[in-house]
Amino acid sequence: MKTKNSTAMLKEIAEEAEIFSAILAKREEYTRDFVELFKANDIKRMYLTGCGSPGGACIALKYAAVKLLKVDATYSTPGLLNIHEGFNVAGVYEPDEMVLVCPGESGRTKGPVIAARKAREIGIHVVCTTLEPQGVLAQASDIVIFKPSGRELGLPSTKGHSTGIFLLLLCFIEAAHATGKISDEEYAKYMSGMEHLPAAVIDAYNKTLAWFDEHMDILMGAARFHLIGYGANYATVNEIVLKFIESHRRPATAVELEEFMHGHIRSITPEELLVFICAEDGPEKERMCKLYELMVEQNVGAGSVMIHSSNDDFHYPGELAFDASNVEFVNSVEYLVPLQIFSYVIADHLGLDMSISQGLYLKKAMEPSFTN
């Protein structure tokens, strides 16, 4: 039986537009400390770490850090970073040339907190986002960026995850511009995408629900999903596999566009739906369209869904097109929305309530988080 909070996840996805607008209205306040960090220090190395959805945020942000901030950036899960990798093992960088970024939710997950504490011990700058500015992760960080997204009643994180990427991407853009690593023209391009995000979220929300009303049988009839993305949207498809597992529990696989040709392309079953994320322009976009057309022509799997911007100059039957800006990196937030909604509507139509926790005994027994 569903609870009164059973629709919370859908409502929280809709709130993303308002959250982004509120952050943009106070962007100097949110980004000031991060910008000053990069102005005062010659940062050359960035570590990113996080568990679950924050890990997905790290994948997207890694590519943005390399291109915008011109740093050597890597992402590892906290378990790998803390136990198997460590910081600055080759001794290439000075401590003040390095920064650890931890996109957090509650900030109680042990792995990122342990990583932050280790980093500070050796003089590495630590930056986090968190819902709890006085929590254990915040206490282990030099710069704490408060996430105004609030607690989520829908347990699979949606607005919190999107807000974490948005905040740190905004910091990256502002710091890159302030330190001369991107030009005025590049800054204007990225900020136009960020400022368009609230409208893109609203349009994606409405267009996706309308698409589902028309194509419900395609989505509900799939026993398994293959999600294909490129660039920073490789992070998007990885995050949505987690959302699918947490919500409707049907198996899903995330794969980068070119990697799809190496094994995955031979594994598609007649019950499997392919979902293509076709984002920023370039050779990858051309390859994505070609692959989609071939998969449809050969009638592979249970069907194919192309998600792309309504501003593109092409159209496909059954497509899901919305007003995405397709600005690089910014689109890794835009394309979360349709797939977050897919996660919810499939679960809802299967009679599942996303406000009810599962597996609490196992999680409690393994103690992956601090209690406060």
XYZ file of C-alpha atoms in Angstrom:
372
model
C 0.000 0.000 0.000
C 1.324 3.417 -0.941
C 1.823 6.128 1.656
C 0.836 9.801 1.482
C 4.424 10.545 0.381
C 4.348 8.206 -2.607
C 4.422 11.088 -5.123
C 7.190 12.997 -3.311
C 9.919 11.963 -5.760
C 8.043 13.470 -8.711
C 7.356 16.700 -6.813
C 11.008 16.972 -5.843
C 12.132 16.663 -9.456
C 9.821 19.573 -10.307
C 11.435 21.675 -7.551
C 14.820 21.647 -9.301
C 13.921 24.642 -11.485
C 13.130 26.853 -8.493
C 16.280 25.727 -6.650
C 18.516 26.590 -9.610
C 16.904 30.017 -9.948
C 17.445 30.735 -6.248
C 21.131 29.740 -6.471
C 21.699 31.915 -9.535
C 20.187 34.892 -7.721
C 22.896 34.501 -5.036
C 25.665 33.035 -7.168
C 28.411 35.283 -5.758
C 27.556 34.131 -2.249
C 27.651 30.454 -3.233
C 30.856 30.647 -5.291
C 32.944 33.296 -3.481
C 35.095 31.003 -1.324
C 35.765 28.562 -4.132
C 36.791 31.360 -6.481
C 39.123 32.832 -3.842
C 40.719 29.398 -3.361
C 41.696 29.287 -7.027
C 42.769 32.928 -7.117
C 45.030 32.517 -4.079
C 46.538 29.142 -5.047
C 47.914 27.591 -8.218
C 45.718 24.504 -8.070
C 47.034 21.799 -10.388
C 45.459 18.598 -9.034
C 41.826 17.853 -8.145
C 40.567 14.687 -6.492
C 36.820 14.031 -6.555
C 35.160 11.381 -4.442
C 31.696 10.353 -3.343
C 29.402 7.370 -2.824
C 26.200 6.700 -4.764
C 24.768 9.784 -6.480
C 27.642 12.033 -5.335
C 29.924 9.593 -7.151
C 27.913 10.186 -10.317
C 28.313 13.923 -9.793
C 32.084 13.430 -9.557
C 32.222 11.765 -12.976
C 30.552 14.737 -14.665
C 32.550 17.293 -12.685
C 35.866 15.620 -13.484
C 35.503 16.449 -17.178
C 34.398 19.994 -16.370
C 37.386 20.504 -14.055
C 39.851 19.391 -16.728
C 38.450 21.680 -19.413
C 37.414 24.719 -17.376
C 39.991 24.830 -14.583
C 42.850 23.223 -16.533
C 43.678 20.842 -13.677
C 44.654 17.203 -13.532
C 41.383 15.762 -12.195
C 40.457 12.220 -11.201
C 37.461 10.485 -9.638
C 37.577 7.454 -7.362
C 35.096 5.925 -4.959
C 36.144 6.651 -1.364
C 36.989 3.001 -0.746
C 39.459 2.941 -3.625
C 40.887 6.379 -2.827
C 41.354 5.751 0.889
C 42.615 2.169 0.817
C 44.205 1.562 -2.578
C 45.238 4.912 -4.057
C 45.973 7.697 -1.590
C 46.933 11.290 -2.319
C 49.932 12.482 -4.317
C 51.629 9.096 -4.185
C 54.316 10.126 -6.711
C 55.034 13.360 -4.837
C 54.470 15.459 -7.947
C 52.435 18.261 -6.337
C 52.776 20.500 -3.320
C 49.874 20.316 -0.829
C 48.662 23.826 -1.667
C 48.489 22.820 -5.362
C 45.855 20.157 -4.640
C 42.184 20.125 -3.741
C 39.772 17.363 -2.750
C 36.143 17.928 -3.768
C 33.420 15.928 -2.004
C 29.874 16.446 -3.346
C 27.888 15.302 -0.323
C 24.274 14.924 0.710
C 23.967 14.498 4.478
C 27.755 14.531 4.775
C 27.672 11.562 7.154
C 28.933 8.870 4.749
C 32.170 7.587 6.235
C 34.270 7.250 3.063
C 34.296 10.923 1.982
C 34.721 12.097 5.580
C 37.769 9.852 6.046
C 39.179 11.088 2.711
C 38.627 14.716 3.749
C 40.343 14.171 7.091
C 43.338 12.490 5.443
C 43.621 15.279 2.875
C 43.599 18.019 5.513
C 46.250 16.190 7.540
C 48.705 16.649 4.680
C 47.633 20.191 3.811
C 45.378 19.514 0.805
C 42.447 21.936 0.440
C 39.039 20.283 0.959
C 35.763 21.484 -0.560
C 32.365 19.913 0.033
C 28.712 20.444 -0.706
C 26.313 19.293 1.975
C 22.825 19.633 3.397
C 24.357 19.889 6.884
C 26.826 22.802 7.142
C 27.688 21.759 10.721
C 27.971 18.029 9.975
C 31.026 15.758 10.086
C 31.971 16.282 6.421
C 31.666 20.051 6.827
C 33.893 19.916 9.905
C 36.564 18.129 7.846
C 36.399 20.679 4.994
C 37.982 24.080 4.383
C 35.172 25.309 2.130
C 31.574 24.240 2.785
C 28.939 24.964 0.144
C 25.446 24.584 1.566
C 22.957 22.785 -0.661
C 19.576 24.553 -0.470
C 17.731 21.579 -1.957
C 16.463 20.311 1.402
C 15.731 16.786 2.567
C 14.034 14.442 0.131
C 11.065 12.251 0.997
C 11.596 10.345 -2.240
C 14.563 8.231 -1.195
C 16.321 8.015 -4.589
C 18.101 11.387 -4.643
C 16.944 13.632 -7.488
C 16.913 17.338 -6.645
C 19.806 16.900 -4.214
C 21.974 15.209 -6.823
C 21.158 17.769 -9.519
C 21.780 20.643 -7.100
C 25.192 19.270 -6.167
C 26.349 19.206 -9.790
C 24.815 22.619 -10.460
C 26.537 24.275 -7.490
C 29.996 22.900 -8.209
C 29.732 23.493 -11.937
C 28.803 27.111 -11.180
C 31.871 27.344 -8.933
C 34.090 25.886 -11.675
C 32.788 28.354 -14.266
C 33.203 31.371 -11.989
C 36.694 30.328 -10.851
C 37.824 29.583 -14.399
C 36.688 33.009 -15.534
C 38.160 34.832 -12.531
C 41.568 33.209 -13.118
C 41.577 33.771 -16.885
C 41.319 30.077 -17.760
C 38.278 30.707 -19.920
C 37.581 33.786 -22.042
C 34.721 36.242 -21.646
C 33.038 34.582 -24.650
C 33.367 31.108 -23.146
C 32.098 32.361 -19.802
C 29.053 33.911 -21.477
C 28.324 30.619 -23.258
C 28.455 28.526 -20.105
C 26.465 31.038 -18.080
C 23.781 31.234 -20.759
C 23.349 27.484 -20.343
C 23.231 27.738 -16.559
C 20.689 30.552 -16.687
C 18.551 28.556 -19.105
C 18.489 25.512 -16.833
C 15.318 26.412 -14.868
C 13.353 26.701 -18.130
C 14.916 23.495 -19.437
C 13.889 21.620 -16.272
C 10.289 22.791 -16.530
C 10.078 21.871 -20.207
C 11.736 18.486 -19.642
C 9.333 17.760 -16.781
C 6.238 18.532 -18.854
C 7.480 16.918 -22.065
C 8.533 13.714 -20.325
C 5.208 13.194 -18.568
C 3.396 13.843 -21.864
C 5.739 11.425 -23.643
C 5.031 8.754 -21.031
C 1.275 9.141 -21.447
C 1.702 8.426 -25.160
C 4.441 5.791 -25.009
C 3.776 4.086 -21.682
C 3.710 0.592 -23.201
C 7.261 0.973 -24.547
C 8.704 1.912 -21.181
C 6.632 -0.436 -19.041
C 7.137 -3.348 -21.433
C 10.925 -3.284 -21.148
C 12.410 -5.913 -18.832
C 15.882 -4.376 -19.028
C 17.465 -1.090 -20.115
C 20.632 -0.030 -21.891
C 21.457 3.666 -21.383
C 23.988 5.171 -23.795
C 25.686 8.550 -23.355
C 28.852 10.442 -24.214
C 31.059 13.109 -22.632
C 29.832 14.349 -19.254
C 26.548 12.560 -19.919
C 28.367 9.295 -19.324
C 27.849 10.406 -15.725
C 24.136 10.906 -16.432
C 23.565 7.355 -17.612
C 25.552 5.973 -14.668
C 23.480 7.998 -12.218
C 20.237 6.857 -13.810
C 21.209 3.198 -13.590
C 21.463 3.817 -9.847
C 18.061 5.564 -9.889
C 16.524 2.635 -11.787
C 17.937 0.152 -9.280
C 16.738 2.241 -6.334
C 13.259 2.836 -7.755
C 11.661 0.257 -10.076
C 14.516 -2.291 -9.672
C 14.549 -3.466 -13.263
C 18.103 -4.162 -14.432
C 19.926 -1.482 -16.412
C 23.363 -0.935 -17.877
C 25.141 2.375 -18.508
C 27.680 2.573 -21.298
C 29.725 5.246 -23.072
C 28.917 5.602 -26.776
C 32.126 4.177 -28.247
C 32.400 1.505 -25.568
C 28.986 0.247 -26.691
C 30.634 -1.145 -29.842
C 32.861 -3.439 -27.767
C 30.654 -6.219 -26.420
C 27.475 -4.405 -25.460
C 26.283 -4.233 -29.052
C 26.150 -8.046 -29.133
C 24.282 -8.406 -25.860
C 20.916 -6.753 -26.557
C 17.923 -9.002 -25.879
C 14.413 -8.729 -27.371
C 13.150 -7.496 -23.968
C 15.666 -4.654 -23.702
C 14.959 -0.974 -24.369
C 17.801 1.243 -25.586
C 17.863 4.853 -24.410
C 20.161 7.303 -26.230
C 21.272 10.637 -24.720
C 22.156 12.896 -27.657
C 23.595 16.106 -26.207
C 26.211 18.659 -27.353
C 27.211 19.001 -30.996
C 30.315 17.352 -32.390
C 31.495 14.042 -33.831
C 30.011 12.083 -30.924
C 26.569 13.491 -31.657
C 26.871 12.434 -35.295
C 27.952 8.956 -34.176
C 25.064 8.741 -31.719
C 22.516 9.564 -34.421
C 24.077 7.016 -36.780
C 23.997 4.312 -34.113
C 20.395 5.104 -33.229
C 19.320 4.931 -36.862
C 21.083 1.592 -37.336
C 19.532 0.086 -34.195
C 16.056 1.171 -35.312
C 16.669 -0.056 -38.867
C 17.769 -3.469 -37.598
C 14.898 -3.593 -35.085
C 17.260 -4.414 -32.223
C 15.828 -5.126 -28.782
C 12.413 -4.029 -27.589
C 12.876 -0.565 -29.100
C 14.929 2.614 -28.945
C 14.252 6.040 -27.438
C 16.227 9.099 -28.505
C 16.352 11.934 -25.944
C 17.664 15.208 -27.373
C 17.090 18.954 -27.633
C 14.007 20.222 -29.436
C 16.362 22.825 -30.942
C 18.165 20.160 -32.989
C 17.532 20.138 -36.724
C 16.512 16.467 -36.789
C 13.513 14.507 -35.540
C 12.782 10.830 -34.988
C 9.491 8.965 -34.472
C 8.852 8.418 -30.761
C 11.624 10.817 -29.711
C 11.649 12.672 -26.416
C 12.742 16.205 -27.304
C 12.781 19.131 -24.864
C 14.251 22.630 -24.638
C 17.793 21.650 -23.651
C 20.511 24.243 -24.250
C 23.002 21.429 -24.970
C 25.818 23.562 -23.553
C 28.665 21.229 -22.663
C 28.667 20.094 -18.995
C 25.475 22.050 -18.282
C 23.598 19.428 -20.263
C 24.683 16.793 -17.734
C 22.095 18.423 -15.441
C 19.472 18.962 -18.165
C 19.348 15.318 -19.222
C 18.966 14.045 -15.690
C 15.373 15.293 -15.564
C 13.703 13.047 -18.186
C 15.478 9.999 -16.820
C 14.696 10.849 -13.196
C 11.049 10.982 -14.246
C 11.386 7.635 -16.055
C 12.654 6.185 -12.755
C 9.622 7.473 -10.905
C 6.848 6.682 -13.385
C 7.981 3.095 -13.955
C 8.128 2.488 -10.199
C 4.791 4.215 -9.637
C 3.048 2.136 -12.283
C 4.508 -1.015 -10.745
C 2.880 -0.010 -7.447
C 6.149 0.833 -5.690
C 6.439 3.672 -3.174
C 9.752 5.554 -3.349
C 9.332 6.993 0.141
C 9.683 3.545 1.768
C 13.199 2.316 2.540
C 14.398 -1.152 1.629
C 17.314 -3.162 3.005
C 17.578 -1.134 6.204
C 18.867 -4.094 8.228
C 21.814 -4.640 5.904
C 22.683 -0.952 5.804
C 22.468 -0.644 9.580
C 24.621 -3.731 10.070
C 27.361 -2.476 7.724
C 27.439 1.033 9.312
C 28.484 2.995 6.205
C 27.698 6.361 7.836
C 28.425 8.341 10.964
C 25.396 8.920 13.175
C 25.778 12.723 13.253
